[in-house]
Coordinates of C-alpha atoms and ligand atoms in Angstrom, one line a residue:
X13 CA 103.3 142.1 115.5
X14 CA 103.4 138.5 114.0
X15 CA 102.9 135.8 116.1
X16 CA 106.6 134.0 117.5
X17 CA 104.7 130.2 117.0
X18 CA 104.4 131.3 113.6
X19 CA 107.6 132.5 112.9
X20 CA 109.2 129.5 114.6
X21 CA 107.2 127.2 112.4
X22 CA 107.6 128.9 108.9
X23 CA 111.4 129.2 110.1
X24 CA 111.1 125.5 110.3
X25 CA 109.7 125.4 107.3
X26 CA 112.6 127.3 105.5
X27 CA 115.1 124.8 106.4
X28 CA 113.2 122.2 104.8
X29 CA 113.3 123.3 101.7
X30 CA 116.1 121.8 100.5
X31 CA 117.1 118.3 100.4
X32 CA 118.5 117.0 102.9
X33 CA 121.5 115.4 101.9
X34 CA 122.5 119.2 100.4
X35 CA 121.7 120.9 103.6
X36 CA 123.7 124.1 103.7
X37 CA 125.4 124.8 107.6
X38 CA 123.5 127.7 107.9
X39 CA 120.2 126.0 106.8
X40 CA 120.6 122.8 109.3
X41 CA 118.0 123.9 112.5
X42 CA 120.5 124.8 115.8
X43 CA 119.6 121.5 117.8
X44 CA 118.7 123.0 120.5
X45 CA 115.7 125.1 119.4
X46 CA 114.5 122.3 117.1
X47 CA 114.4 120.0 120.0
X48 CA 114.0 122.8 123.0
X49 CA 117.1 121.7 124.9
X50 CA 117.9 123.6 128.1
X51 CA 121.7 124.4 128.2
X52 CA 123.1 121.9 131.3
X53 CA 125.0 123.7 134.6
X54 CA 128.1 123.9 132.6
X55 CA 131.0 126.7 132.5
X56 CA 131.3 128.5 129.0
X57 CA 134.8 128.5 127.6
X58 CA 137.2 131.4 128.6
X59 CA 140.5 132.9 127.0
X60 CA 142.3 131.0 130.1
X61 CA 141.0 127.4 129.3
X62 CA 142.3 128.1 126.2
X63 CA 145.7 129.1 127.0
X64 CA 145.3 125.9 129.2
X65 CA 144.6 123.5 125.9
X66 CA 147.8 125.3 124.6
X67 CA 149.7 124.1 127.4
X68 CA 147.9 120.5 126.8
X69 CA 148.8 119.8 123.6
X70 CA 152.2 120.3 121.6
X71 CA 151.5 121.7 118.1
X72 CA 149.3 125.0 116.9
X73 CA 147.3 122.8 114.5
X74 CA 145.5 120.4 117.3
X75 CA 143.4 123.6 117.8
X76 CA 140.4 125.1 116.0
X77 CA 139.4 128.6 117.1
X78 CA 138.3 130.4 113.9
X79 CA 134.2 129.5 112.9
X80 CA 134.7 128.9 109.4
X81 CA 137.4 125.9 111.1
X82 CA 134.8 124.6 113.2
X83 CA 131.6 124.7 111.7
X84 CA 132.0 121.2 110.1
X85 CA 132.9 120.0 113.5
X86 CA 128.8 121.2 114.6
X87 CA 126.6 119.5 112.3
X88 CA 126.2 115.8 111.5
X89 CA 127.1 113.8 108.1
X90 CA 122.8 113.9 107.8
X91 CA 122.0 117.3 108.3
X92 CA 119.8 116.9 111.0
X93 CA 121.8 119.1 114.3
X94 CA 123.4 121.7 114.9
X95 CA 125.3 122.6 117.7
X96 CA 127.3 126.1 119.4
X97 CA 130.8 124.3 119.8
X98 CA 133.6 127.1 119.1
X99 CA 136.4 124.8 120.5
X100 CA 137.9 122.0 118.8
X101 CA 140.7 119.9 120.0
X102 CA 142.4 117.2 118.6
X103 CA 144.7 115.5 120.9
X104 CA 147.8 112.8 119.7
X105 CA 148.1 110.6 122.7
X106 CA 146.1 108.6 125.2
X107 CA 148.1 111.4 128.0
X108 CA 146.3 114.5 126.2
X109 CA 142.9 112.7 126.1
X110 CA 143.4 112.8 129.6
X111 CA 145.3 116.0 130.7
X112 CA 142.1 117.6 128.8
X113 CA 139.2 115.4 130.3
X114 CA 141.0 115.9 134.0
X115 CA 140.7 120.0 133.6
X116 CA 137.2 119.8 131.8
X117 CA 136.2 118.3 134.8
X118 CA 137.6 120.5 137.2
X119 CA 136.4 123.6 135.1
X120 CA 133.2 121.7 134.6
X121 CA 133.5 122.1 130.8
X122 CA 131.1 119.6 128.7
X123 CA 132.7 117.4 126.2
X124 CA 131.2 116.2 122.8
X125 CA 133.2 113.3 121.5
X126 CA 133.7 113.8 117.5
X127 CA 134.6 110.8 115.9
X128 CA 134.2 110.1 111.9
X129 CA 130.9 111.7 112.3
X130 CA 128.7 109.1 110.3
X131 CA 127.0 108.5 113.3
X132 CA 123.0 108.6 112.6
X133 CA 121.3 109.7 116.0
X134 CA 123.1 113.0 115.9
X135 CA 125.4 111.9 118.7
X136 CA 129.0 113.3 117.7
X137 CA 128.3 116.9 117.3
X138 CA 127.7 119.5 120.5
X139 CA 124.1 120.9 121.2
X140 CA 125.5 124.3 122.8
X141 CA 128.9 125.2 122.9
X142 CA 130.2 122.3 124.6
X143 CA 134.3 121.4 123.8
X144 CA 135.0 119.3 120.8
X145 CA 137.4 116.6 121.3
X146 CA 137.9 115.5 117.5
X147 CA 140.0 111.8 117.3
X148 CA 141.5 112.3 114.4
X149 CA 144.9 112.5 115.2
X150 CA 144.8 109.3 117.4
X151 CA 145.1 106.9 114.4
X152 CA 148.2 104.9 114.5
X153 CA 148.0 101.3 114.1
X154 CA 150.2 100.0 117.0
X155 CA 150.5 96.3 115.8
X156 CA 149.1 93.5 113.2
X157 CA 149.3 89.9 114.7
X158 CA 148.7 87.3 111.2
X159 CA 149.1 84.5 113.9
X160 CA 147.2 85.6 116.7
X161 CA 144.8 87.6 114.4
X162 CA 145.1 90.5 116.6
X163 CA 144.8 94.9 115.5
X164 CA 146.1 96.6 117.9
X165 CA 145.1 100.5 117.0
X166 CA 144.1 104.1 118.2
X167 CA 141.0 105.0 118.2
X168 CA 140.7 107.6 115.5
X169 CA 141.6 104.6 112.9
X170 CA 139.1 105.0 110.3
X171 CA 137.8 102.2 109.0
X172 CA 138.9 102.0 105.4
X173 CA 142.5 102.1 106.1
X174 CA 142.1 99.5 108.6
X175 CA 140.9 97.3 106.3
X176 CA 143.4 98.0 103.5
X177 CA 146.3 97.8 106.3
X178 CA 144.9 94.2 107.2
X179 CA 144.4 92.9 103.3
X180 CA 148.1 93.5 103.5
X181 CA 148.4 90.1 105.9
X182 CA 145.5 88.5 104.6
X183 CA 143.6 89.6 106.9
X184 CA 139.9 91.8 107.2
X185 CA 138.0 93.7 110.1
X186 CA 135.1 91.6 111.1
X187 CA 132.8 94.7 110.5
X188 CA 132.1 96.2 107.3
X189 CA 130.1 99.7 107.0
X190 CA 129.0 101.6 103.8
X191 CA 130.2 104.8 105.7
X192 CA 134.3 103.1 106.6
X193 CA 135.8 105.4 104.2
X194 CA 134.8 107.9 106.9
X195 CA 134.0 106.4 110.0
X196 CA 136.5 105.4 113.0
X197 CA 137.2 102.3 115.0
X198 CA 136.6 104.2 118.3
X199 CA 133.3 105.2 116.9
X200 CA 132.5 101.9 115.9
X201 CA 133.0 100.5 119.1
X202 CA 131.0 103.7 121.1
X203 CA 127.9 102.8 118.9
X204 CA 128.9 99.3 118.7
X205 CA 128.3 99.1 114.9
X206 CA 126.9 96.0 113.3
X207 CA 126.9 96.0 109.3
X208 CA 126.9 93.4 106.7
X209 CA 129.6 91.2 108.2
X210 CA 127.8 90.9 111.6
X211 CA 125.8 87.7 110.6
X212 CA 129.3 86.0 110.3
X213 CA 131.2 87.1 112.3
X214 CA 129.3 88.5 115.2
X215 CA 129.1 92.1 116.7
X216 CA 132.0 94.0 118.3
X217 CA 131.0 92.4 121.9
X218 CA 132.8 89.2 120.3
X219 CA 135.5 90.8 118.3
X220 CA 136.9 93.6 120.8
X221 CA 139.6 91.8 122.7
X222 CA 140.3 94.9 125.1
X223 CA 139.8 98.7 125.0
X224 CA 142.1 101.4 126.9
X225 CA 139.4 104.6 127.9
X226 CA 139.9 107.9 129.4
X227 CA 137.0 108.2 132.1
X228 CA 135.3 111.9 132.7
X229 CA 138.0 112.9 135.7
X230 CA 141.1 112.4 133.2
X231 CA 141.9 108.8 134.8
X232 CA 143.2 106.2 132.2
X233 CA 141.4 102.8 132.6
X234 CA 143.8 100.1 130.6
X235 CA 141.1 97.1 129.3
X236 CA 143.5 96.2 126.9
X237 CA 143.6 92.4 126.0
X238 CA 145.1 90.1 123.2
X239 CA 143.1 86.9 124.2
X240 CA 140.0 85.7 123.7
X241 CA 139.7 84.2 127.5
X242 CA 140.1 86.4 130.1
X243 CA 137.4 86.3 132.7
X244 CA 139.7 88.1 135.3
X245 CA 136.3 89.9 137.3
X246 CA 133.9 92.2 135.7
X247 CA 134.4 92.5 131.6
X248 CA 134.6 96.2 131.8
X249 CA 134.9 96.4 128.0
X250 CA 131.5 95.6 127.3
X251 CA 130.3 99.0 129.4
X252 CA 131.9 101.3 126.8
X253 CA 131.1 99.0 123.7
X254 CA 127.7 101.0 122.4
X255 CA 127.9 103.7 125.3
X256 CA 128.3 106.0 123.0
X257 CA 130.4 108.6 124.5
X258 CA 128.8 108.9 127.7
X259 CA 130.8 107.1 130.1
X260 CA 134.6 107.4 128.6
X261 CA 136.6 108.5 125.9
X262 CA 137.6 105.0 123.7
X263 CA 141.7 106.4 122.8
X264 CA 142.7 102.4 122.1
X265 CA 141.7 99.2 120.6
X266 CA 142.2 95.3 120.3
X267 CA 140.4 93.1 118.2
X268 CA 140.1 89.9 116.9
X269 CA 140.6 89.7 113.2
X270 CA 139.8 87.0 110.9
X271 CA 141.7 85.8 107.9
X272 CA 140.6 87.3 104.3
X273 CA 138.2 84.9 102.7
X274 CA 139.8 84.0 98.9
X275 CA 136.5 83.1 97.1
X276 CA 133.6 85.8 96.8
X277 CA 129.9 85.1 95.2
X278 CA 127.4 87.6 95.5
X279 CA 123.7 86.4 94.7
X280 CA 120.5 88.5 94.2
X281 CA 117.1 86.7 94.0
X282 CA 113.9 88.4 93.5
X283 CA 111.0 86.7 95.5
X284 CA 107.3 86.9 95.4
X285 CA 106.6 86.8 98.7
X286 CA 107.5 87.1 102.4
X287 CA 107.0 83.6 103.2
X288 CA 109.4 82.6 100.5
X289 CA 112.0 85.9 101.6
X290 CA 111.5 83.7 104.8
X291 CA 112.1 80.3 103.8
X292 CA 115.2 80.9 101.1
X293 CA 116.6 82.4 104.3
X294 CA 116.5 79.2 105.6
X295 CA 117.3 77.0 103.2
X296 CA 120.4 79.7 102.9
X297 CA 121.5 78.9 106.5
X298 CA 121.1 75.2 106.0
X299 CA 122.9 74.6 102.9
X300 CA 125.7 77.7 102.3
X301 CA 126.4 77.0 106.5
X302 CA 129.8 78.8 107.1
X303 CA 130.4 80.4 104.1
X304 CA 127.1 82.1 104.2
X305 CA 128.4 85.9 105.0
X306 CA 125.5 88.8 104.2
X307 CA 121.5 88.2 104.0
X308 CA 120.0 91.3 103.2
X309 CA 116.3 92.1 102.4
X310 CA 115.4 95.0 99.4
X311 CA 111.8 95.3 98.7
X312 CA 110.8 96.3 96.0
X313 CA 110.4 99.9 96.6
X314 CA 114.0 100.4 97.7
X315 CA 115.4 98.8 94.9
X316 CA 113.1 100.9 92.4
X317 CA 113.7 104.3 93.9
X318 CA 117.6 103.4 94.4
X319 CA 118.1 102.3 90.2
X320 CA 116.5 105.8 89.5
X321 CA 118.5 107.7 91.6
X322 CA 121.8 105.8 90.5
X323 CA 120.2 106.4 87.1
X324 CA 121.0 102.8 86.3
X325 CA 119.0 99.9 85.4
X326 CA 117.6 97.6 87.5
X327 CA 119.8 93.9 87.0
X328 CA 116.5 91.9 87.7
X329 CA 113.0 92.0 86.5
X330 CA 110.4 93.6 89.6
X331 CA 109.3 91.6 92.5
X332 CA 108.0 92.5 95.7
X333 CA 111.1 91.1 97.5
X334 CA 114.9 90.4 96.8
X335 CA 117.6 89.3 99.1
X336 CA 121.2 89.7 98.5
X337 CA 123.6 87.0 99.8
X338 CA 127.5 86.8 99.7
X339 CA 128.8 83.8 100.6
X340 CA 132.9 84.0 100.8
X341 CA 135.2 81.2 101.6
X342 CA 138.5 79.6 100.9
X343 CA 137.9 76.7 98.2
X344 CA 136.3 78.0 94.9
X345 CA 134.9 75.0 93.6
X346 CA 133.4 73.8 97.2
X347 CA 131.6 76.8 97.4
X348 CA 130.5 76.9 93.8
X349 CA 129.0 73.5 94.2
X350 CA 127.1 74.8 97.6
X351 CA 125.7 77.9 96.0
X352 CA 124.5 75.7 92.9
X353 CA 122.9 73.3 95.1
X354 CA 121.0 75.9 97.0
X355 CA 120.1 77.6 94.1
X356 CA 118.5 74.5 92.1
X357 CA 116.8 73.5 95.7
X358 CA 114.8 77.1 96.2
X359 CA 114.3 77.5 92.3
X360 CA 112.8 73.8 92.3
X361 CA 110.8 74.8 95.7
X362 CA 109.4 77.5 93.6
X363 CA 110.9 79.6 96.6
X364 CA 112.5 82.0 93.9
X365 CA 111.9 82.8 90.5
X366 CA 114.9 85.1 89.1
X367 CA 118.0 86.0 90.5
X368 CA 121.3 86.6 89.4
X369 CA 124.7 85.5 90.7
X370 CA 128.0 86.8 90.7
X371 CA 132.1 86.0 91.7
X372 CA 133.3 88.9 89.4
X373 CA 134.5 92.1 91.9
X374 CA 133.4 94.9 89.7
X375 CA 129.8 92.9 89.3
X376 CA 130.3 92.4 93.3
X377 CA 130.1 96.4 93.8
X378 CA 127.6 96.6 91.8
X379 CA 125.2 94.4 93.4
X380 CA 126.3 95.5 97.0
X381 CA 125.4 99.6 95.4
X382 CA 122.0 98.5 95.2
X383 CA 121.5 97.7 98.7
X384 CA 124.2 100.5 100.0
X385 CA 122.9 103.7 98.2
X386 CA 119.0 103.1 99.2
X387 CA 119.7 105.2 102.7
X388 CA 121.5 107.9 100.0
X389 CA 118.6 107.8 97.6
X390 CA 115.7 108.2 100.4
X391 CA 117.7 111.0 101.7
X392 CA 117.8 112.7 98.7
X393 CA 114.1 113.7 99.7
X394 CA 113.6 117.1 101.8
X395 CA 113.1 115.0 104.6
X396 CA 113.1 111.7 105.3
X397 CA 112.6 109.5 108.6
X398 CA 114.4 106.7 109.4
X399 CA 113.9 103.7 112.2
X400 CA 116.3 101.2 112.7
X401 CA 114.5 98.3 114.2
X402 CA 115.3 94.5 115.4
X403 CA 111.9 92.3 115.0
X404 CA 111.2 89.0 114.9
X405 CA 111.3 87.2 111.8
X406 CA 108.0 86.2 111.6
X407 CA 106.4 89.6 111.6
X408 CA 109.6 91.3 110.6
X409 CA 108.5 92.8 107.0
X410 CA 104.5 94.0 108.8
X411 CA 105.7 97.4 109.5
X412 CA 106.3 98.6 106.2
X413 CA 102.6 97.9 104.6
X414 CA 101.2 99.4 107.8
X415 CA 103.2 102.5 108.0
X416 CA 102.4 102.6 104.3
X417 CA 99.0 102.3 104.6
X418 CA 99.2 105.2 107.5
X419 CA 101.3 107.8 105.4
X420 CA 101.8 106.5 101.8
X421 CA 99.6 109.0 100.3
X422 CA 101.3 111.8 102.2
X423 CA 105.2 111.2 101.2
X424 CA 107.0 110.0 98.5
X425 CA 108.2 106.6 99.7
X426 CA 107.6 104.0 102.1
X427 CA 110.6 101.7 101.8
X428 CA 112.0 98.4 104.0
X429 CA 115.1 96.8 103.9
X430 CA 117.9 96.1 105.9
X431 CA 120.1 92.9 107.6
X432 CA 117.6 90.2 108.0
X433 CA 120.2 87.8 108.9
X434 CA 120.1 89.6 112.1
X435 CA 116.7 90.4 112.6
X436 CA 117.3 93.9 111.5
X437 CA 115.0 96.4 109.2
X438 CA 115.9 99.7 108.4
X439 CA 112.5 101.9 107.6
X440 CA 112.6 104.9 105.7
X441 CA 110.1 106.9 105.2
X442 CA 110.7 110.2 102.4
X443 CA 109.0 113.1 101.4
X444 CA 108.8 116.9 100.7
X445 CA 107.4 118.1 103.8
X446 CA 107.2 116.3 107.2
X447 CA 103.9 117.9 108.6
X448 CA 102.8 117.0 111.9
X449 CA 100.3 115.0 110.2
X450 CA 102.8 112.6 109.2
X451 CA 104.4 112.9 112.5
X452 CA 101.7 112.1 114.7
X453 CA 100.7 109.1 112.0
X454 CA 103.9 107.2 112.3
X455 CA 105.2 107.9 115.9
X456 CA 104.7 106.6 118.3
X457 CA 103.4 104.2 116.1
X458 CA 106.4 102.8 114.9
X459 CA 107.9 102.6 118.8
X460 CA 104.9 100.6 120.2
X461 CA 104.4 98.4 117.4
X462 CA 108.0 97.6 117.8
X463 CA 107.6 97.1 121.8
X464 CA 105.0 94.9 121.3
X465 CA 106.7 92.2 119.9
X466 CA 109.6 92.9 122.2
X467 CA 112.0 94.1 119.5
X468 CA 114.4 96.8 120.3
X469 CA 113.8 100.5 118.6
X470 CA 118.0 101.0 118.0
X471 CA 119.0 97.6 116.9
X472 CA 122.4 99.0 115.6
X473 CA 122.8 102.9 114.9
X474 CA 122.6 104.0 118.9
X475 CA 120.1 106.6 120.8
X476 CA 122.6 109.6 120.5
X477 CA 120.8 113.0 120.6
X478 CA 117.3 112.0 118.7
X479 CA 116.0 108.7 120.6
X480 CA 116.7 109.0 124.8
X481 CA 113.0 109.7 125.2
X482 CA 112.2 106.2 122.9
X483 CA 114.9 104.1 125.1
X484 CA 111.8 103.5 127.5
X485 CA 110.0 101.0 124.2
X486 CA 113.2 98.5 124.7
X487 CA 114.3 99.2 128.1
X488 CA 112.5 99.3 131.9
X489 CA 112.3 101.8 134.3
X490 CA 114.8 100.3 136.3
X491 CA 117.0 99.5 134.0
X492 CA 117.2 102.7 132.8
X493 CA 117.7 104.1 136.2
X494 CA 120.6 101.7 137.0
X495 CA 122.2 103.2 133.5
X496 CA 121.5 106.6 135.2
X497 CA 123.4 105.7 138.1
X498 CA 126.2 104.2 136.1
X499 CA 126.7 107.1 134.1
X500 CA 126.4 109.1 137.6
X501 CA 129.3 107.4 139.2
X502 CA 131.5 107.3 136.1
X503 CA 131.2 111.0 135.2
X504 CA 129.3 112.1 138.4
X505 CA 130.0 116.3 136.6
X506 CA 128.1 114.1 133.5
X507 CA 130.8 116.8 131.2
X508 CA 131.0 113.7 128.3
X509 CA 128.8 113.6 126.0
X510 CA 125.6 115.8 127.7
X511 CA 121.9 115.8 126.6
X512 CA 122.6 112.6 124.6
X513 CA 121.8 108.4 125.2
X514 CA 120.0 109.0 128.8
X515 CA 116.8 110.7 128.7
X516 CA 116.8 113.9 130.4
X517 CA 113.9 115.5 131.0
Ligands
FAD1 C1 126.5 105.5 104.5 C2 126.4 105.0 105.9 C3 126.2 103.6 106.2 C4 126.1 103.1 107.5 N1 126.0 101.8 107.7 C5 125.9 101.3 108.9 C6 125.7 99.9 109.2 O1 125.6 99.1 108.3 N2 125.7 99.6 110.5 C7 125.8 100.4 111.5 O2 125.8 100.0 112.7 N3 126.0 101.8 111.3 C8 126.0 102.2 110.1 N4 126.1 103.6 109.8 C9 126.2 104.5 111.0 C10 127.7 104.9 111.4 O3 128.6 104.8 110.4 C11 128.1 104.1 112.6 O4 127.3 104.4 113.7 C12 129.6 104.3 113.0 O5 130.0 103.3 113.9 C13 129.9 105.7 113.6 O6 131.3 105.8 113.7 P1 131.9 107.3 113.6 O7 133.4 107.2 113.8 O8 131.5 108.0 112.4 O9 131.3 107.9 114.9 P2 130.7 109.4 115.1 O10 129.5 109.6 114.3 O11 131.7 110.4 115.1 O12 130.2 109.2 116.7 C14 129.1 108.3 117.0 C15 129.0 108.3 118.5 O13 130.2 107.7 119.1 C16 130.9 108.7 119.9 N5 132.3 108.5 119.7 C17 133.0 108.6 118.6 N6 134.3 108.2 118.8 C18 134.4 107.9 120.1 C19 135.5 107.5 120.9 N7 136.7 107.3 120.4 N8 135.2 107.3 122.2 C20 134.0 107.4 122.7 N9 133.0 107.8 122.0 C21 133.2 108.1 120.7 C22 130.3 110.1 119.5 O14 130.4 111.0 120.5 C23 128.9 109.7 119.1 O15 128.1 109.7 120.3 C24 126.2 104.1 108.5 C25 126.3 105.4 108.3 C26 126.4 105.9 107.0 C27 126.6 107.4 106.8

């Protein structure tokens, strides 16, 4: 009789074989044998509670029974889990959120919160066969204030049309993701999202006026605001901005929008080292000022292994470094004459060498691609890993030659990049087959050399089903106990969300 270790690991094996990002259903590991997940003291779905969500909500097609329905509802956009979930519910209103949260709780049903599913910690898909409550039907944009600069909108808005709605009045969303075509505002706010707007505009803590939420028992909480100044006791909001599920469902939305910048320039500059990546930053700061918008870091083995997999050519000869900036603004020739100053200053600093700058929208995208479609062209590997780190400036590039030096024999790419306008470095780390070997050389590695410099290990993309037992490199015992009791008095049955965010072994 063969051996069940080994079956279990060539099984794991099998699913590796092909690449990630074309991941059949069937060939995605079930979460919780990947990660040996014990099913929670939850009740299993019965012919009753289903008559029951019939009752709940008012049309046939706001229920999804049959498997080949569901399925896309149980694995994430990156092929990494798989849950049980043979439910899925998609309610209209703010009243069926709750009429289905109040009788999950009493039947002590678990709830996995499905939003536009581009979430990257495997967060929005159920582990077992917990209920799906899909948002998609909640996205009505309520009202669009060109004075005020206020969205009022349901949750399930996705992104894209937000934006689009808002261009209409001049207006944009503060954030800006490479997954909006897909991803909703309710999401958004649950994994409180940063992007490549954040450096200007700040993160959804500053922009989210008020929320409305549906807590675990089915009890509305209305956090709804349209100022900016409202310090009437606790700001409740900021609880459920980047909880990620766990403590309420997110059903409505104000934020703060600002007006649409009319001038656009989009420069790349290839640098020869970190010191100058380090100071063009700051002489981008001190002399764009408020029209600087995006600073992004590519090194040079992201921008190499994206221009093959775009099968493009690279618009700039190689260097170990390039950072993309937009600057956007209102008066064309004011900001010309900023970004011409700044460029002849780091050029006559010897800071940068080549670079290439742009006002022209279809040369825009282009530029942007390059820095967009390096996640998409590491993940066209058969694995690949992926940290999302805040770090200080100083030591913020270090990571990548050490992890390279560590595994860079044993995989295909070692590659950096990511929002260093905000202290943020996305690490991805490719290959054919992630062997323990690898494993063990890069975690927990990559976790303590990010505590000791006292950076966070989920600067933006959340813990969500993959990261509760790193929370403990960024966060204290007791800190982590008082979000334990938190989530214990707001969903004391913990139905929303389960085995995700807190750790729970
Ligand atoms: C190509 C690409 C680019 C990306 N770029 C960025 C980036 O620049 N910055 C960044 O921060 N992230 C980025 N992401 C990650 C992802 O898009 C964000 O985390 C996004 O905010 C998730 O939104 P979503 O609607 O897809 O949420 P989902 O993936 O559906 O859910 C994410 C989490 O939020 C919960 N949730 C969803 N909706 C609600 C709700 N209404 N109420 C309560 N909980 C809810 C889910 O249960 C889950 O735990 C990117 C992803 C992709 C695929």
């Amino acid at each position: 009789m063969m051996n069940t270790t080994k079956i279990f690991a060539s099984m794991r094996l099998l699913h590796r074989i092909s690449k990630l990002s074309e991941r059949k259903i069937h060939e995605i590991p079930l979460t919780k044998d990947h990660y040996g997940i014990k099913r929670g003291p939850y009740a299993s779905v019965t012919d009753q509670d289903i008559n029951q969500f019939e009752r709940i909500l008012s049309t046939n097609n706001q229920i999804l029974l049959r498997p080949e329905d569901t399925a896309e509802y149980n694995r994430d956009y990156f092929r990494y889990v798989r849950g049980l979930g043979t439910v899925v519910l998609k309610p209209r209103s703010t009243e069926e959120v709750s009429a289905i949260l109040r009788y999950c709780n009493i039947r002590r049903l678990a709830v996995s919160i499905f939003g536009g599913n581009t979430g990257v910690c495997g967060g929005s898909v159920p582990v077992f066969d917990e209920i799906i409550l899909s948002m998609e039907l909640m996205n009505r944009i309520v009202s669009i204030d060109e004075y005020s600069g206020l969205l009022v909108c349901e949750a399930g808005c996705v992104l894209a049309k937000l934006e689009d709605e808002l261009s209409k009045k001049g207006m944009i969303m503060p954030l800006d993701l490479g997954s909006k075509q897909s991803c909703q505002i309710g999401g958004n706010l649950a994994t409180n999202a940063g992007g490549i707007r954040l450096m200007r505009y700040g993160n959804l803590h500053g922009s989210v006026l008020g929320l409305e939420t549906v807590l675990a028992n089915g009890e509305v909480i209305d956090l709804m605001s349209n100022f900016k100044k409202d310090n009437t006791g606790y700001h409740l909001k900021h609880l459920f901005i980047g909880s990620e599920g766990t403590l309420g469902v997110i059903t409505r939305v104000a934020m703060s929008c600002p007006v649409a910048p009319t001038t656009q320039n989009v420069i790349l500059l290839g640098l020869k080292t970190y010191n100058a990546v380090l100071q063009t930053f700051l002489q981008a700061k001190k002399q764009l000022g408020e029209i600087l918008t995006s600073c992004e870091l590519i090194d040079q083995a992201s921008l190499e292994y994206t221009v093959e997999h775009l099968k493009t050519s690279s618009p700039i000869d190689a260097f170990p470094f390039y950072i993309l900036l937009e600057t956007t603004g209102s008066h064309k020739e004011d900001d010309e004459e900023k970004v011409r100053q700044f460029l002849e200053f780091s050029l006559e600093e010897g800071m940068v060498t080549d670079g290439i700058i742009t006002s022209e929208p279809s040369k825009i995208k282009k530029l942007w691609q390059l820095r967009e479609r390096i996640p998409a062209a590491t993940y066209s590997n058969n694995f690949c890993l992926t940290y999302d780190l805040s770090l200080p400036l100083e030591q913020f590039y270090s990571i990548v030659p050490a992890i390279r030096k560590r595994v860079g024999h044993l995989v295909n790419i070692v590659c950096g990049f990511g929002h260093i306008g905000d202290c943020n470095l996305h690490l991805n780390i490719a290959g054919n087959i992630l062997s323990e070997e690898i494993r063990k050389l890069v975690e927990p590695y990559v976790y303590e050399f990010t505590a000791s410099l006292k950076g966070s290990v989920s600067a933006e993309h959340g813990i969500g089903l993959l990261k509760p037992g790193y929370m403990k490199y960024s966060k204290s015992t007791a800190a982590i106990a008082l979000m334990k009791q938190l989530k214990s008095i707001m969903d004391p049955n913990g139905i929303l969300n389960p085995y995700k965010v807190l750790p729970y072994n």
